[in-house]
Coordinates of C-alpha atoms in Angstrom, one line a residue:
M1 CA -52.8 -24.9 -16.6
R2 CA -54.2 -27.9 -18.3
R3 CA -57.9 -27.9 -18.9
H4 CA -58.3 -31.4 -20.4
L5 CA -60.2 -33.4 -17.9
A6 CA -61.2 -37.0 -18.3
H7 CA -64.8 -38.0 -18.1
P8 CA -65.8 -40.0 -15.1
F9 CA -66.0 -43.1 -17.3
D10 CA -62.8 -42.7 -19.3
D11 CA -60.8 -45.0 -17.1
D12 CA -63.0 -47.9 -18.2
R13 CA -61.8 -47.7 -21.7
L14 CA -58.4 -48.7 -23.2
K15 CA -56.6 -45.7 -24.4
E16 CA -55.6 -45.5 -28.1
E17 CA -51.8 -45.2 -27.8
C18 CA -50.6 -42.6 -30.3
G19 CA -50.7 -41.7 -33.9
V20 CA -47.9 -40.5 -36.3
F21 CA -48.0 -38.8 -39.7
G22 CA -45.4 -37.3 -42.0
V23 CA -45.2 -35.7 -45.5
I24 CA -42.3 -34.9 -47.8
G25 CA -42.3 -33.2 -51.2
V26 CA -45.3 -30.9 -50.9
A27 CA -45.6 -27.2 -50.3
D28 CA -46.8 -26.3 -46.8
A29 CA -46.2 -29.9 -45.6
A30 CA -47.2 -29.0 -42.0
T31 CA -50.8 -28.2 -43.1
F32 CA -51.0 -31.7 -44.6
V33 CA -49.6 -33.1 -41.4
A34 CA -52.2 -31.2 -39.3
L35 CA -55.0 -32.7 -41.5
G36 CA -53.5 -36.2 -41.1
L37 CA -53.3 -35.8 -37.3
H38 CA -56.9 -34.7 -37.3
A39 CA -57.8 -38.0 -38.9
L40 CA -55.8 -39.8 -36.3
Q41 CA -57.2 -37.9 -33.4
H42 CA -58.9 -41.1 -32.1
R43 CA -55.4 -42.5 -31.4
G44 CA -54.6 -39.7 -28.9
Q45 CA -56.5 -36.7 -27.6
E46 CA -54.1 -35.4 -25.0
A47 CA -51.7 -33.4 -27.0
G48 CA -50.1 -33.0 -30.4
G49 CA -46.9 -31.7 -32.1
I50 CA -45.5 -30.9 -35.5
V51 CA -41.9 -30.4 -36.6
A52 CA -41.3 -28.9 -40.1
Y53 CA -38.1 -28.1 -42.0
D54 CA -37.6 -25.2 -44.4
A55 CA -34.2 -24.6 -46.1
A56 CA -34.3 -20.9 -45.3
E57 CA -35.6 -21.2 -41.7
G58 CA -34.3 -24.6 -40.6
F59 CA -36.3 -26.8 -38.2
N60 CA -39.3 -25.4 -36.4
N61 CA -41.8 -27.0 -34.1
A62 CA -45.1 -26.4 -32.4
K63 CA -46.5 -28.5 -29.5
R64 CA -49.9 -28.0 -27.9
F65 CA -52.2 -29.7 -25.4
G66 CA -55.7 -30.6 -26.7
Y67 CA -57.3 -31.4 -30.0
V68 CA -55.7 -30.8 -33.4
R69 CA -58.7 -28.8 -34.5
D70 CA -58.2 -26.4 -31.6
T71 CA -54.6 -25.6 -32.2
F72 CA -53.2 -26.6 -35.6
T73 CA -55.9 -24.9 -37.6
K74 CA -54.8 -21.4 -36.6
A75 CA -53.0 -19.4 -39.2
D76 CA -50.5 -17.9 -36.8
V77 CA -49.5 -21.3 -35.6
M78 CA -49.2 -22.8 -39.0
A79 CA -47.2 -19.8 -40.3
T80 CA -44.4 -20.8 -37.9
L81 CA -44.1 -24.2 -39.6
P82 CA -43.0 -23.5 -43.3
G83 CA -41.4 -26.1 -45.5
S84 CA -42.0 -29.1 -47.7
L85 CA -41.1 -31.7 -45.1
A86 CA -42.9 -32.2 -41.7
I87 CA -43.9 -34.9 -39.2
G88 CA -46.4 -34.9 -36.4
H89 CA -47.7 -36.9 -33.5
V90 CA -50.9 -37.1 -31.4
R91 CA -50.4 -38.5 -27.9
Y92 CA -52.2 -40.4 -25.3
S93 CA -49.6 -41.0 -22.5
T94 CA -48.8 -44.7 -22.1
A95 CA -45.5 -44.4 -20.2
G96 CA -43.9 -41.9 -17.9
S97 CA -46.2 -39.4 -16.4
K98 CA -49.6 -40.9 -17.5
G99 CA -52.2 -38.3 -17.1
A100 CA -49.8 -35.6 -15.9
T101 CA -48.1 -34.9 -19.2
A102 CA -45.8 -31.8 -19.4
I103 CA -45.3 -30.1 -22.7
R104 CA -41.8 -31.4 -22.8
D105 CA -43.3 -34.9 -23.1
V106 CA -45.1 -34.1 -26.3
Q107 CA -43.6 -35.5 -29.5
P108 CA -42.0 -35.2 -32.0
F109 CA -38.6 -35.1 -30.2
F110 CA -35.8 -33.2 -31.9
G111 CA -32.0 -33.6 -31.6
E112 CA -29.2 -31.5 -33.1
F113 CA -26.3 -33.8 -33.9
A114 CA -22.9 -33.1 -35.3
I115 CA -24.1 -34.4 -38.6
G116 CA -27.4 -32.5 -38.6
G117 CA -30.8 -32.3 -37.0
C118 CA -33.3 -35.1 -36.7
A119 CA -36.9 -35.2 -35.3
I120 CA -38.7 -38.5 -34.4
A121 CA -42.2 -39.5 -33.5
H122 CA -43.0 -42.9 -32.0
N123 CA -46.2 -45.0 -31.8
G124 CA -45.8 -47.9 -29.4
N125 CA -44.0 -48.6 -26.2
L126 CA -40.4 -49.7 -25.4
T127 CA -40.4 -52.5 -22.9
N128 CA -36.8 -52.0 -21.9
A129 CA -36.9 -48.2 -21.7
A130 CA -36.3 -48.0 -17.9
L131 CA -33.1 -50.0 -18.2
L132 CA -31.9 -48.0 -21.2
R133 CA -32.7 -44.8 -19.5
Q134 CA -30.7 -45.8 -16.4
Q135 CA -27.7 -46.8 -18.6
L136 CA -27.9 -43.6 -20.6
I137 CA -28.0 -41.4 -17.6
E138 CA -25.1 -43.2 -16.0
R139 CA -23.2 -42.4 -19.2
G140 CA -24.0 -38.7 -19.0
A141 CA -27.3 -38.4 -21.0
I142 CA -29.6 -35.6 -19.8
F143 CA -33.2 -36.4 -20.3
Q144 CA -35.8 -33.6 -20.9
S145 CA -39.0 -35.7 -20.8
S146 CA -40.5 -38.7 -19.0
S147 CA -41.2 -40.4 -22.4
D148 CA -39.6 -43.8 -23.3
S149 CA -39.3 -42.5 -26.8
E150 CA -36.6 -40.0 -25.9
C151 CA -34.3 -43.0 -25.4
I152 CA -34.1 -43.2 -29.2
I153 CA -32.7 -39.7 -29.5
H154 CA -30.0 -40.4 -26.9
L155 CA -29.1 -43.7 -28.5
M156 CA -28.7 -42.0 -31.8
A157 CA -26.4 -39.4 -30.2
R158 CA -24.1 -42.2 -29.0
S159 CA -24.0 -44.0 -32.4
M160 CA -20.8 -43.7 -34.4
Q161 CA -22.5 -44.1 -37.7
K162 CA -21.9 -41.4 -40.3
T163 CA -25.5 -40.8 -41.4
L164 CA -28.7 -40.1 -39.4
S165 CA -30.5 -43.0 -41.1
E166 CA -27.8 -45.4 -39.9
R167 CA -27.9 -43.9 -36.4
I168 CA -31.6 -44.6 -36.3
K169 CA -31.0 -48.2 -37.2
D170 CA -28.3 -48.4 -34.5
A171 CA -30.7 -46.9 -31.9
L172 CA -33.7 -49.2 -32.8
R173 CA -31.6 -52.3 -32.7
A174 CA -31.0 -51.6 -29.0
V175 CA -34.6 -51.2 -28.0
E176 CA -37.3 -53.8 -27.3
G177 CA -41.0 -53.7 -27.6
A178 CA -43.3 -52.1 -30.1
F179 CA -42.4 -49.2 -32.4
S180 CA -43.7 -47.6 -35.5
V181 CA -41.3 -44.6 -35.9
I182 CA -41.3 -41.8 -38.4
A183 CA -38.3 -39.4 -38.5
M184 CA -37.1 -36.5 -40.6
T185 CA -33.8 -35.0 -41.4
R186 CA -33.2 -31.9 -43.5
T187 CA -33.8 -34.0 -46.7
K188 CA -35.3 -37.3 -45.7
L189 CA -38.6 -38.7 -44.4
I190 CA -38.0 -42.1 -42.7
G191 CA -40.3 -44.8 -41.5
V192 CA -39.5 -47.9 -39.4
R193 CA -41.6 -50.7 -38.0
D194 CA -40.4 -53.1 -35.3
P195 CA -39.7 -56.7 -36.4
L196 CA -43.0 -58.0 -35.1
G197 CA -45.0 -55.2 -36.7
V198 CA -47.1 -54.7 -33.6
R199 CA -48.2 -51.2 -34.5
P200 CA -49.4 -50.1 -38.0
L201 CA -47.5 -47.8 -40.4
V202 CA -48.5 -47.2 -44.1
L203 CA -47.0 -45.4 -47.1
G204 CA -49.0 -43.1 -49.5
R205 CA -48.3 -40.9 -52.4
I206 CA -49.5 -37.3 -52.8
G207 CA -48.6 -35.6 -56.1
E208 CA -44.8 -35.9 -56.4
G209 CA -44.4 -36.4 -52.7
Y210 CA -45.0 -39.1 -50.1
A211 CA -46.7 -39.6 -46.8
L212 CA -46.3 -42.0 -43.9
S213 CA -49.2 -42.6 -41.5
S214 CA -50.4 -44.8 -38.7
E215 CA -53.6 -45.5 -40.7
T216 CA -54.9 -45.3 -44.2
C217 CA -57.8 -43.0 -43.1
A218 CA -55.3 -40.2 -42.6
L219 CA -54.1 -40.6 -46.2
D220 CA -57.7 -40.3 -47.4
I221 CA -58.1 -36.9 -45.8
I222 CA -55.2 -35.3 -47.7
G223 CA -56.1 -37.0 -51.0
A224 CA -53.1 -39.3 -50.9
E225 CA -53.0 -42.7 -52.7
F226 CA -52.4 -45.6 -50.4
L227 CA -49.4 -47.5 -51.8
R228 CA -48.7 -50.2 -49.2
E229 CA -48.0 -51.0 -45.6
I230 CA -44.5 -50.7 -44.3
E231 CA -43.5 -54.3 -43.6
P232 CA -42.6 -55.6 -40.1
G233 CA -38.9 -54.9 -39.6
E234 CA -38.7 -52.6 -42.6
M235 CA -37.1 -49.2 -42.9
V236 CA -38.0 -46.8 -45.7
V237 CA -36.0 -43.7 -46.4
I238 CA -37.7 -41.2 -48.8
E239 CA -35.5 -38.6 -50.4
G240 CA -35.5 -36.8 -53.8
G241 CA -38.8 -38.5 -54.8
T242 CA -37.4 -42.0 -54.3
V243 CA -38.3 -44.6 -51.6
H244 CA -35.4 -46.7 -50.5
S245 CA -36.3 -49.9 -48.5
S246 CA -34.1 -52.0 -46.2
H247 CA -34.7 -54.6 -43.4
P248 CA -32.2 -53.8 -40.7
F249 CA -33.4 -56.2 -38.1
A250 CA -33.3 -60.0 -37.7
P251 CA -36.4 -61.5 -39.3
A252 CA -39.3 -62.5 -37.0
K253 CA -42.8 -63.9 -37.3
P254 CA -45.1 -60.9 -37.4
R255 CA -47.5 -60.3 -34.5
F256 CA -49.7 -57.4 -35.4
C257 CA -51.9 -56.1 -32.5
I258 CA -55.3 -57.7 -33.0
F259 CA -56.9 -55.1 -30.8
E260 CA -56.3 -52.6 -33.7
H261 CA -59.0 -54.5 -35.5
V262 CA -61.3 -54.6 -32.5
Y263 CA -61.2 -51.0 -31.3
F264 CA -58.2 -48.8 -31.9
S265 CA -58.2 -48.2 -35.6
R266 CA -60.8 -46.2 -37.4
P267 CA -63.4 -48.4 -39.1
D268 CA -62.7 -46.7 -42.5
S269 CA -59.0 -47.8 -42.4
I270 CA -57.5 -50.8 -44.1
L271 CA -55.2 -53.1 -42.0
G272 CA -53.4 -56.0 -43.5
G273 CA -55.4 -55.7 -46.7
R274 CA -58.7 -55.9 -44.7
S275 CA -61.3 -53.3 -44.0
V276 CA -61.5 -52.6 -40.3
Y277 CA -65.2 -52.1 -40.6
E278 CA -65.7 -55.5 -42.3
T279 CA -63.6 -57.2 -39.6
R280 CA -65.7 -55.7 -36.9
R281 CA -68.9 -56.6 -38.7
Q282 CA -67.7 -60.2 -39.0
I283 CA -66.9 -60.2 -35.3
G284 CA -70.6 -59.6 -34.7
V285 CA -71.4 -62.5 -37.1
E286 CA -69.1 -64.8 -35.1
L287 CA -70.6 -63.7 -31.8
A288 CA -74.1 -64.4 -33.1
R289 CA -73.0 -68.0 -34.0
E290 CA -71.1 -68.5 -30.7
A291 CA -73.5 -66.9 -28.3
P292 CA -77.1 -66.8 -29.6
V293 CA -79.9 -65.6 -27.3
E294 CA -83.6 -64.9 -27.8
A295 CA -84.2 -61.2 -27.9
D296 CA -86.2 -58.4 -29.5
L297 CA -83.5 -55.9 -30.3
V298 CA -79.7 -55.7 -31.0
C299 CA -78.2 -52.3 -29.9
P300 CA -74.6 -51.1 -30.1
V301 CA -72.9 -49.3 -27.3
P302 CA -71.8 -46.3 -29.5
D303 CA -69.7 -45.9 -31.4
S304 CA -67.2 -48.7 -31.4
G305 CA -69.8 -51.4 -30.9
T306 CA -71.8 -50.4 -34.0
P307 CA -70.2 -52.6 -36.8
A308 CA -70.3 -55.7 -34.5
A309 CA -73.9 -55.1 -33.6
I310 CA -74.8 -54.8 -37.3
G311 CA -73.1 -58.1 -37.9
Y312 CA -74.8 -59.8 -34.9
A313 CA -78.3 -58.5 -36.0
H314 CA -77.8 -59.7 -39.6
E315 CA -76.6 -63.1 -38.6
S316 CA -79.2 -63.6 -35.9
G317 CA -82.2 -62.1 -37.7
I318 CA -82.9 -59.9 -34.7
P319 CA -83.7 -56.3 -35.6
F320 CA -81.0 -53.7 -35.2
G321 CA -81.8 -50.5 -33.4
M322 CA -80.0 -47.4 -32.0
G323 CA -81.2 -47.9 -28.4
I324 CA -78.5 -45.7 -27.1
I325 CA -77.8 -42.3 -28.5
R326 CA -74.4 -40.6 -28.1
N327 CA -74.0 -36.9 -27.5
Q328 CA -71.4 -36.0 -30.1
Y329 CA -70.7 -32.6 -28.4
V330 CA -69.3 -33.7 -25.1
G331 CA -65.6 -33.1 -25.3
R332 CA -62.8 -33.8 -22.8
T333 CA -63.0 -30.1 -21.7
F334 CA -66.7 -30.1 -21.0
I335 CA -67.0 -29.0 -17.3
E336 CA -65.2 -29.6 -14.0
P337 CA -66.2 -33.1 -12.9
T338 CA -67.7 -32.3 -9.5
E339 CA -69.1 -35.1 -7.4
Q340 CA -72.6 -34.4 -8.7
I341 CA -71.4 -34.6 -12.3
R342 CA -69.4 -37.8 -11.5
N343 CA -72.6 -39.4 -10.3
M344 CA -74.2 -38.6 -13.6
G345 CA -71.6 -41.0 -15.1
V346 CA -72.2 -42.1 -18.7
R347 CA -75.4 -40.0 -19.0
L348 CA -73.2 -37.1 -19.9
K349 CA -72.2 -38.9 -23.1
L350 CA -74.9 -41.6 -23.7
N351 CA -78.7 -41.5 -23.5
V352 CA -81.2 -44.3 -23.9
N353 CA -83.8 -44.1 -26.6
R354 CA -86.7 -45.0 -24.3
A355 CA -89.4 -45.4 -27.0
L356 CA -87.3 -48.1 -28.6
I357 CA -86.1 -49.9 -25.5
S358 CA -89.2 -50.1 -23.3
G359 CA -90.5 -53.6 -22.9
K360 CA -87.9 -55.2 -25.1
R361 CA -85.4 -57.9 -24.5
V362 CA -82.2 -56.1 -25.5
I363 CA -78.8 -57.3 -26.7
L364 CA -76.1 -54.7 -26.1
V365 CA -73.0 -55.1 -28.2
D366 CA -69.8 -53.5 -26.9
D367 CA -66.2 -53.7 -27.9
S368 CA -64.7 -54.7 -24.6
V369 CA -65.0 -54.9 -20.8
V370 CA -62.1 -53.4 -18.9
R371 CA -63.0 -52.6 -15.3
G372 CA -66.7 -53.2 -15.9
T373 CA -68.0 -50.0 -14.2
T374 CA -69.3 -48.5 -17.5
S375 CA -71.1 -51.7 -18.3
R376 CA -72.9 -51.6 -15.0
K377 CA -74.0 -48.0 -15.6
I378 CA -75.2 -48.7 -19.1
K379 CA -77.1 -51.7 -17.9
D380 CA -78.8 -49.5 -15.2
M381 CA -79.8 -47.0 -17.9
I382 CA -81.3 -49.6 -20.1
L383 CA -83.3 -51.1 -17.2
D384 CA -84.4 -47.7 -16.1
A385 CA -85.8 -47.1 -19.6
G386 CA -88.0 -50.2 -19.2
A387 CA -86.1 -53.0 -20.8
A388 CA -87.4 -56.4 -20.0
E389 CA -84.0 -58.1 -20.2
V390 CA -80.4 -57.0 -20.8
H391 CA -77.9 -59.3 -22.5
F392 CA -74.3 -58.2 -23.1
R393 CA -72.3 -59.5 -26.1
I394 CA -68.7 -58.4 -26.2
A395 CA -66.7 -58.1 -29.5
S396 CA -63.4 -59.2 -27.9
P397 CA -62.3 -61.9 -25.5
P398 CA -62.0 -61.0 -21.8
T399 CA -59.2 -58.5 -21.3
A400 CA -57.3 -60.2 -18.5
W401 CA -53.7 -59.0 -19.0
P402 CA -52.2 -55.5 -19.4
C403 CA -50.6 -54.3 -22.6
F404 CA -47.0 -53.2 -22.6
Y405 CA -46.7 -52.3 -26.2
G406 CA -48.3 -48.8 -26.4
V407 CA -51.8 -49.1 -24.8
D408 CA -52.7 -47.5 -21.5
T409 CA -54.1 -50.6 -19.8
P410 CA -55.0 -50.7 -16.1
D411 CA -52.9 -52.8 -13.8
R412 CA -53.9 -56.5 -13.9
D413 CA -55.6 -56.4 -10.5
K414 CA -58.0 -53.7 -11.9
L415 CA -59.0 -55.8 -14.9
L416 CA -62.4 -57.4 -14.2
A417 CA -61.5 -60.5 -16.3
A418 CA -58.3 -61.1 -14.3
R419 CA -60.4 -61.4 -11.1
M420 CA -63.6 -63.1 -12.2
S421 CA -64.9 -65.8 -14.4
E422 CA -67.5 -65.0 -17.1
D423 CA -70.3 -66.0 -14.8
E424 CA -69.0 -64.0 -12.0
M425 CA -68.7 -61.0 -14.3
R426 CA -72.3 -61.4 -15.5
E427 CA -73.5 -61.5 -11.9
W428 CA -71.3 -58.5 -10.9
I429 CA -72.5 -56.4 -13.9
G430 CA -76.1 -57.6 -13.2
V431 CA -77.3 -58.6 -16.6
D432 CA -79.3 -61.6 -17.8
S433 CA -76.4 -63.0 -19.8
L434 CA -72.9 -62.0 -20.7
R435 CA -70.8 -63.6 -23.5
F436 CA -67.5 -62.7 -25.1
I437 CA -66.3 -63.8 -28.5
S438 CA -63.8 -66.6 -28.3
L439 CA -60.2 -66.0 -29.2
D440 CA -60.6 -68.4 -32.1
G441 CA -63.8 -66.6 -33.2
L442 CA -61.9 -63.3 -33.1
Y443 CA -59.2 -64.8 -35.3
R444 CA -61.7 -66.1 -37.8
A445 CA -63.3 -62.7 -38.0
A446 CA -59.9 -61.2 -38.7
G447 CA -59.4 -63.6 -41.7
E448 CA -57.8 -66.6 -40.1
A449 CA -60.2 -69.4 -41.1
K450 CA -58.7 -72.0 -38.8
G451 CA -58.6 -69.7 -35.8
R452 CA -55.6 -69.0 -33.6
D453 CA -52.4 -71.0 -34.2
K454 CA -51.6 -71.9 -30.6
T455 CA -48.0 -72.8 -31.4
C456 CA -47.3 -69.6 -33.3
P457 CA -50.1 -67.0 -33.0
Q458 CA -50.7 -64.9 -36.0
Y459 CA -51.4 -61.7 -34.0
C460 CA -50.3 -60.2 -30.7
D461 CA -53.2 -61.0 -28.4
A462 CA -51.3 -60.7 -25.0
C463 CA -54.1 -58.6 -23.4
F464 CA -56.4 -61.6 -23.9
S465 CA -54.1 -64.6 -23.7
G466 CA -51.1 -63.4 -21.5
D467 CA -48.8 -64.6 -24.3
Y468 CA -46.4 -61.7 -24.7
P469 CA -44.3 -61.9 -27.9
V470 CA -41.6 -59.6 -26.3
A471 CA -40.9 -60.2 -22.6
P472 CA -41.7 -56.8 -20.8
A473 CA -38.2 -56.5 -19.2
D474 CA -39.0 -53.4 -17.2
Q475 CA -42.2 -54.7 -15.9
I476 CA -40.7 -58.0 -14.9
A477 CA -37.9 -56.1 -13.0
N478 CA -40.7 -54.4 -11.1
G479 CA -42.3 -57.7 -10.1
F480 CA -44.8 -58.4 -12.9
T481 CA -45.4 -62.2 -13.2
M482 CA -45.7 -63.6 -16.6
K483 CA -48.3 -66.3 -17.3
A484 CA -47.0 -69.8 -16.7
A485 CA -46.2 -71.8 -19.8
E486 CA -49.0 -74.2 -20.7

């Protein structure tokens, strides 16, 4: 029985797709993968898995629900994963069962082909997975999971290429959407990024071996040297201490997910040569320029709003203070969420620093507004603590469109910004003012001095703009209406 229960306010946050990590050329590779997955835990808290290869014992895997620290730190589990080559995955379901994950849905997925075994782990979402799945089943494929990522294994099985690396290329040429994939054979560690580079993937070196990771912060934890990002549309095959690079897809203008800068990635990671922390701090600077207001205190909504709040305070000259304190020890397995507990809402996780807040005009800086329910509860807590005024400043533009590239976003009719104007949202939340950073301001904070190029956007910002770089074929087939061309 699964014990991992969402908090009453978890559905008012965008969920951090998944994280992948792999190592080759080091003793006890699975231990390094477990450490890497621990550093990537913010990208998926639902479940994790590791596959390792040892010449004497072959491929072995372990998959568990829950946090990495609760499962892959146990000696008896790690003893089942010997070898100098391993890959792993942390999951937050974004397709298929969503919230009702079975252990068979947990990656990495493994396939035994006539030419050898191969395991894959996928961060992202395939936008034509339903169509592919239907076609594959009609041709005799038997699926074991509800995950879109399993399509890749079945496509590999149908490829006539003579090496697993070439079969991976064949399979990924048939899929659409976002994918950062790591894979392993008996001798190779493989990394591939989709042509748009929507999701991150980086390469590091550890001793005589190499590592692939969703973020640089996971390289840090194992003492690996960050070498470079895998380029959009690039495939690297690491074998025998050598990295072989190719570009198997048609070239395309990169569209990296800008929300990785806003929220998903850890602030101590590097994306596109930029510090995530510094980008978030600069978002606060831009917000202060675009949306000034007279106030006494700038407070972050922990933890993701903190760098932007620091930037806002520095630029505005208004003092920064921790007006809300986060309880670090409330996990997803805390207690059964009875109706009484549900009514406590965010108070389980956040508490107001009354001595600091009382009588003050407070600016609250948060990363996003999704459904808006959490914002209302936090506003109530601040007012209950005696605040004179409450002003919200949001470190992203209004989230008005769902993401189909690997983020668990509510349906569009449940997104507050899809139903209300900014003034209507301010009134519904019940604050003295509410302002979001502009899309151009966000781009400037991310290093684009001239803002967003409307004719050819530098990032994927579909959740804000409705401009989808890859048409979500499965969603359109189910009735989703794309934004009309302007």
